[in-house]
Amino acid sequence: RRSSDPRRLAAFFDDAPLEKALKCAARRLARSSAALELGELACRALGDASTEANASSVLEGLSDGPHAVELVERCRSSLLEALRTSRWDRRRRVYYDLLKLGPPIKEDHDEDFSDGSARLTALSGDLSLASKAEATIKSPYLGALSLLADQLDDSSALSAAGAAARDLRLWGAQLPAEDGHEDSSDEEGESDAWHGCRNACALAASVARHAPTMIGDAALELLLRTRHTGAINGGESVLRAASLSGTDEDRRRWLKTALTSCRRPDDHLSR
């Protein structure tokens, strides 16, 4: 209403004008009596690839409103199906955040290293996943645990930290030396290695304060073994989190190892 020039309006909403405009409009309507009807319409549109983006934007706008819990009760099956089938991390996050407003959900699904599987597993609210992860090499539970990290008690957090540190070392050795370089013809296996490493990094950064020495050592080993950009970024975030809770001795040891191991001045380890 305020802009007669649609190009200016599109520029205001960046590169996805309609999705962002819908989210803003839905947020304005979140407290109105129309919110439930609008939310149900959006949930029905989730099943079509051509309308999922706009529908998820509307749901994101409604998610903080007072009608969100009732919306989840009415549309839980649609949201679960969307979480199961969506190909986009950002949209899956919207569905997961809404489903968390309802009771725990135990979903039968193939547990793997993907973001969707991690979110479906986390919806169960099962905090014993920490001990299961500790007992499982290259555990698919790490992604779910990273989402539940703030609910873990000290004992469970230590178990989760041990599993994350172990798997960081294991996945780091399997990642390609550089982005786009395939050491193996098994493309799916490489994808699993990256998703598994990403999950381990996310969990390790979340629980680093419970075992900073162990987590920092694992992160540094990851940085020493890979030149994969995603793993480097993840390892740096983990090492940063461990440094905040580690001792001065830990930090001196990590710094000495990094300085004596970097290959050239522009090396990521040098940074």
CSV table of C-alpha atoms in Angstrom, one decimal:
chain,number,residue,atom,x,y,z
A,1,ARG,CA,0.0,0.0,0.0
A,2,ARG,CA,2.8,2.4,0.8
A,3,SER,CA,4.9,1.9,-2.3
A,4,SER,CA,3.6,2.6,-5.8
A,5,ASP,CA,6.9,1.2,-7.3
A,6,PRO,CA,7.0,-2.6,-7.1
A,7,ARG,CA,10.7,-2.6,-7.9
A,8,ARG,CA,11.4,-0.6,-4.8
A,9,LEU,CA,9.3,-3.0,-2.8
A,10,ALA,CA,11.1,-6.0,-4.2
A,11,ALA,CA,14.4,-4.5,-3.4
A,12,PHE,CA,13.3,-3.9,0.2
A,13,PHE,CA,12.5,-7.6,0.5
A,14,ASP,CA,15.8,-8.7,-1.0
A,15,ASP,CA,16.0,-11.7,-3.4
A,16,ALA,CA,12.8,-13.5,-2.3
A,17,PRO,CA,10.3,-10.7,-2.2
A,18,LEU,CA,7.1,-12.7,-2.1
A,19,GLU,CA,8.2,-15.1,0.6
A,20,LYS,CA,9.5,-12.3,2.9
A,21,ALA,CA,6.4,-10.2,2.3
A,22,LEU,CA,4.2,-13.2,3.2
A,23,LYS,CA,6.1,-13.8,6.4
A,24,CYS,CA,5.8,-10.2,7.4
A,25,ALA,CA,2.1,-10.1,6.6
A,26,ALA,CA,1.5,-13.4,8.5
A,27,ARG,CA,3.4,-12.0,11.5
A,28,ARG,CA,1.0,-9.0,11.6
A,29,LEU,CA,-2.0,-11.4,11.4
A,30,ALA,CA,-0.6,-13.9,14.0
A,31,ARG,CA,-2.8,-12.5,16.8
A,32,SER,CA,-5.9,-12.1,14.8
A,33,SER,CA,-8.9,-14.5,14.5
A,34,ALA,CA,-7.8,-15.2,10.9
A,35,ALA,CA,-4.5,-16.8,12.0
A,36,LEU,CA,-5.9,-20.4,12.3
A,37,GLU,CA,-7.6,-20.3,9.0
A,38,LEU,CA,-4.5,-18.8,7.3
A,39,GLY,CA,-2.3,-21.5,8.9
A,40,GLU,CA,-4.5,-24.3,7.8
A,41,LEU,CA,-4.5,-23.0,4.3
A,42,ALA,CA,-0.7,-22.8,4.4
A,43,CYS,CA,-0.4,-26.4,5.7
A,44,ARG,CA,-2.6,-27.7,2.9
A,45,ALA,CA,-0.2,-26.0,0.5
A,46,LEU,CA,2.9,-27.7,1.9
A,47,GLY,CA,2.3,-30.8,-0.2
A,48,ASP,CA,2.9,-29.0,-3.5
A,49,ALA,CA,6.5,-28.2,-4.5
A,50,SER,CA,5.3,-25.0,-6.3
A,51,THR,CA,3.6,-23.6,-3.2
A,52,GLU,CA,5.8,-25.0,-0.3
A,53,ALA,CA,8.1,-22.0,-0.2
A,54,ASN,CA,5.3,-19.4,0.2
A,55,ALA,CA,3.4,-21.7,2.6
A,56,SER,CA,6.4,-22.2,4.9
A,57,SER,CA,7.0,-18.4,5.0
A,58,VAL,CA,3.4,-17.9,6.2
A,59,LEU,CA,3.9,-20.6,8.8
A,60,GLU,CA,7.1,-19.0,10.0
A,61,GLY,CA,5.3,-15.7,10.4
A,62,LEU,CA,2.5,-17.4,12.5
A,63,SER,CA,4.8,-19.5,14.6
A,64,ASP,CA,5.3,-16.9,17.4
A,65,GLY,CA,1.6,-16.1,17.7
A,66,PRO,CA,-0.9,-17.3,20.3
A,67,HIS,CA,-2.7,-19.7,17.9
A,68,ALA,CA,0.4,-21.7,17.0
A,69,VAL,CA,-0.2,-24.5,19.4
A,70,GLU,CA,-3.7,-25.1,18.2
A,71,LEU,CA,-2.5,-24.9,14.6
A,72,VAL,CA,0.0,-27.7,15.3
A,73,GLU,CA,-2.8,-29.8,16.9
A,74,ARG,CA,-4.9,-29.4,13.8
A,75,CYS,CA,-2.2,-29.8,11.2
A,76,ARG,CA,0.4,-32.1,12.8
A,77,SER,CA,0.2,-34.8,10.1
A,78,SER,CA,0.8,-32.2,7.3
A,79,LEU,CA,3.7,-30.7,9.2
A,80,LEU,CA,5.3,-34.1,9.8
A,81,GLU,CA,5.0,-35.1,6.2
A,82,ALA,CA,6.5,-31.8,5.1
A,83,LEU,CA,9.4,-32.3,7.6
A,84,ARG,CA,9.9,-35.8,6.2
A,85,THR,CA,9.9,-34.8,2.5
A,86,SER,CA,11.1,-31.2,2.2
A,87,ARG,CA,14.5,-30.7,0.5
A,88,TRP,CA,15.3,-27.4,2.2
A,89,ASP,CA,17.0,-27.0,5.6
A,90,ARG,CA,15.4,-23.6,6.3
A,91,ARG,CA,11.8,-24.9,5.7
A,92,ARG,CA,12.5,-28.0,7.7
A,93,ARG,CA,13.5,-25.7,10.6
A,94,VAL,CA,10.1,-23.9,10.4
A,95,TYR,CA,8.2,-27.2,10.6
A,96,TYR,CA,10.4,-28.6,13.4
A,97,ASP,CA,10.0,-25.4,15.5
A,98,LEU,CA,6.2,-25.6,15.1
A,99,LEU,CA,6.1,-29.4,15.9
A,100,LYS,CA,8.1,-28.8,19.1
A,101,LEU,CA,5.1,-26.8,20.4
A,102,GLY,CA,3.1,-30.1,20.6
A,103,PRO,CA,3.7,-33.3,22.6
A,104,PRO,CA,6.8,-35.5,21.8
A,105,ILE,CA,6.5,-37.5,18.6
A,106,LYS,CA,8.0,-40.9,18.1
A,107,GLU,CA,8.4,-41.3,14.4
A,108,ASP,CA,9.5,-44.5,12.7
A,109,HIS,CA,12.0,-43.6,10.0
A,110,ASP,CA,15.4,-44.6,8.7
A,111,GLU,CA,17.9,-42.9,10.9
A,112,ASP,CA,20.7,-41.4,8.9
A,113,PHE,CA,22.9,-38.3,9.0
A,114,SER,CA,20.5,-35.9,7.2
A,115,ASP,CA,19.0,-32.8,8.7
A,116,GLY,CA,15.5,-34.2,8.3
A,117,SER,CA,16.2,-37.4,10.1
A,118,ALA,CA,17.9,-35.5,12.9
A,119,ARG,CA,14.8,-33.3,13.4
A,120,LEU,CA,12.4,-36.2,13.3
A,121,THR,CA,14.6,-38.0,15.9
A,122,ALA,CA,14.8,-34.9,18.1
A,123,LEU,CA,11.0,-34.6,18.2
A,124,SER,CA,10.9,-37.7,20.5
A,125,GLY,CA,12.6,-35.6,23.2
A,126,ASP,CA,14.6,-38.8,24.1
A,127,LEU,CA,17.5,-37.6,26.2
A,128,SER,CA,18.9,-41.2,26.5
A,129,LEU,CA,20.1,-40.6,22.9
A,130,ALA,CA,23.4,-39.4,24.5
A,131,SER,CA,24.3,-42.8,25.8
A,132,LYS,CA,23.1,-44.5,22.6
A,133,ALA,CA,25.4,-42.1,20.6
A,134,GLU,CA,28.3,-42.8,22.9
A,135,ALA,CA,27.9,-46.6,22.2
A,136,THR,CA,27.6,-46.1,18.4
A,137,ILE,CA,30.5,-45.4,16.2
A,138,LYS,CA,29.7,-42.7,13.6
A,139,SER,CA,26.4,-42.2,15.3
A,140,PRO,CA,23.4,-40.9,13.4
A,141,TYR,CA,22.0,-39.5,16.7
A,142,LEU,CA,24.5,-36.6,16.9
A,143,GLY,CA,22.3,-34.3,14.7
A,144,ALA,CA,19.3,-34.9,17.0
A,145,LEU,CA,21.5,-34.4,20.1
A,146,SER,CA,22.7,-31.0,18.8
A,147,LEU,CA,19.1,-29.9,18.7
A,148,LEU,CA,18.4,-31.2,22.3
A,149,ALA,CA,21.8,-30.0,23.7
A,150,ASP,CA,20.3,-27.3,26.0
A,151,GLN,CA,18.1,-30.0,27.7
A,152,LEU,CA,20.9,-32.4,28.5
A,153,ASP,CA,22.0,-32.9,32.2
A,154,ASP,CA,25.8,-32.9,33.0
A,155,SER,CA,26.1,-36.6,32.7
A,156,SER,CA,24.3,-36.8,29.3
A,157,ALA,CA,26.2,-33.8,28.0
A,158,LEU,CA,29.6,-35.5,28.9
A,159,SER,CA,28.4,-38.7,27.0
A,160,ALA,CA,27.4,-36.5,24.0
A,161,ALA,CA,30.7,-34.7,24.1
A,162,GLY,CA,32.6,-38.0,24.1
A,163,ALA,CA,30.6,-39.2,21.1
A,164,ALA,CA,31.0,-35.9,19.2
A,165,ALA,CA,34.8,-35.8,19.8
A,166,ARG,CA,35.2,-39.4,18.7
A,167,ASP,CA,33.2,-39.0,15.6
A,168,LEU,CA,34.9,-35.7,14.6
A,169,ARG,CA,38.1,-37.6,14.4
A,170,LEU,CA,36.5,-40.5,12.4
A,171,TRP,CA,34.7,-38.3,9.9
A,172,GLY,CA,37.6,-35.9,9.4
A,173,ALA,CA,39.7,-38.8,8.0
A,174,GLN,CA,37.0,-39.6,5.5
A,175,LEU,CA,36.3,-36.2,4.0
A,176,PRO,CA,37.9,-35.3,0.6
A,177,ALA,CA,41.1,-33.4,0.8
A,178,GLU,CA,39.5,-30.5,-0.9
A,179,ASP,CA,36.0,-29.4,-2.0
A,180,GLY,CA,35.0,-31.1,-5.2
A,181,HIS,CA,37.8,-33.7,-5.0
A,182,GLU,CA,36.5,-37.3,-4.9
A,183,ASP,CA,38.8,-39.8,-3.3
A,184,SER,CA,36.1,-42.4,-4.0
A,185,SER,CA,33.5,-43.2,-6.5
A,186,ASP,CA,31.0,-43.7,-3.7
A,187,GLU,CA,29.3,-40.2,-3.9
A,188,GLU,CA,26.7,-41.2,-1.3
A,189,GLY,CA,29.4,-42.2,1.1
A,190,GLU,CA,31.1,-38.8,0.8
A,191,SER,CA,27.7,-37.1,1.4
A,192,ASP,CA,27.3,-39.2,4.6
A,193,ALA,CA,30.8,-38.2,5.7
A,194,TRP,CA,30.0,-34.5,5.3
A,195,HIS,CA,26.6,-34.7,7.0
A,196,GLY,CA,28.1,-36.8,9.8
A,197,CYS,CA,30.9,-34.3,10.3
A,198,ARG,CA,28.5,-31.4,10.3
A,199,ASN,CA,26.4,-33.0,12.9
A,200,ALA,CA,29.4,-33.8,15.1
A,201,CYS,CA,30.6,-30.1,14.8
A,202,ALA,CA,27.2,-28.8,15.7
A,203,LEU,CA,26.9,-31.0,18.8
A,204,ALA,CA,30.6,-30.5,19.8
A,205,ALA,CA,30.2,-26.7,19.8
A,206,SER,CA,27.0,-27.0,21.9
A,207,VAL,CA,28.5,-29.2,24.6
A,208,ALA,CA,32.1,-27.9,24.5
A,209,ARG,CA,31.9,-26.2,27.9
A,210,HIS,CA,31.4,-29.7,29.6
A,211,ALA,CA,34.6,-31.1,28.2
A,212,PRO,CA,36.7,-28.4,26.6
A,213,THR,CA,40.0,-30.2,26.5
A,214,MET,CA,38.6,-33.3,24.8
A,215,ILE,CA,36.5,-31.3,22.3
A,216,GLY,CA,39.3,-28.8,21.5
A,217,ASP,CA,41.8,-31.6,20.8
A,218,ALA,CA,39.3,-33.3,18.5
A,219,ALA,CA,38.5,-30.0,16.6
A,220,LEU,CA,42.3,-29.3,16.2
A,221,GLU,CA,42.8,-32.8,14.8
A,222,LEU,CA,40.0,-32.3,12.3
A,223,LEU,CA,41.6,-29.0,11.2
A,224,LEU,CA,44.9,-30.8,10.8
A,225,ARG,CA,43.4,-33.6,8.6
A,226,THR,CA,41.1,-31.9,6.2
A,227,ARG,CA,41.1,-29.0,3.6
A,228,HIS,CA,37.3,-29.4,3.1
A,229,THR,CA,35.8,-25.9,3.5
A,230,GLY,CA,32.7,-26.9,5.4
A,231,ALA,CA,34.7,-29.1,7.8
A,232,ILE,CA,37.2,-26.3,8.4
A,233,ASN,CA,34.5,-23.8,9.2
A,234,GLY,CA,32.8,-26.3,11.6
A,235,GLY,CA,36.2,-27.2,13.2
A,236,GLU,CA,36.9,-23.5,13.8
A,237,SER,CA,33.6,-22.9,15.5
A,238,VAL,CA,34.1,-25.9,17.7
A,239,LEU,CA,37.7,-24.8,18.7
A,240,ARG,CA,36.3,-21.3,19.4
A,241,ALA,CA,33.7,-22.7,21.7
A,242,ALA,CA,36.2,-25.0,23.5
A,243,SER,CA,38.6,-22.0,23.9
A,244,LEU,CA,36.0,-20.1,25.8
A,245,SER,CA,35.8,-22.8,28.5
A,246,GLY,CA,39.3,-24.3,28.2
A,247,THR,CA,42.3,-23.5,30.5
A,248,ASP,CA,45.2,-21.2,29.5
A,249,GLU,CA,47.3,-24.3,29.2
A,250,ASP,CA,44.9,-25.8,26.7
A,251,ARG,CA,44.9,-22.7,24.6
A,252,ARG,CA,48.7,-22.5,24.6
A,253,ARG,CA,48.9,-26.1,23.6
A,254,TRP,CA,46.4,-25.7,20.7
A,255,LEU,CA,48.2,-22.5,19.6
A,256,LYS,CA,51.6,-24.2,19.6
A,257,THR,CA,50.2,-27.2,17.6
A,258,ALA,CA,48.6,-25.0,15.1
A,259,LEU,CA,51.6,-22.7,14.6
A,260,THR,CA,54.0,-25.7,14.1
A,261,SER,CA,51.6,-27.5,11.8
A,262,CYS,CA,50.5,-24.8,9.3
A,263,ARG,CA,51.9,-25.3,5.8
A,264,ARG,CA,51.9,-21.7,4.6
A,265,PRO,CA,51.0,-18.1,5.8
A,266,ASP,CA,47.5,-18.2,4.2
A,267,ASP,CA,46.7,-21.7,5.6
A,268,HIS,CA,43.4,-22.0,7.5
A,269,LEU,CA,45.3,-23.4,10.4
A,270,SER,CA,47.5,-20.3,10.5
A,271,ARG,CA,44.4,-18.1,10.7
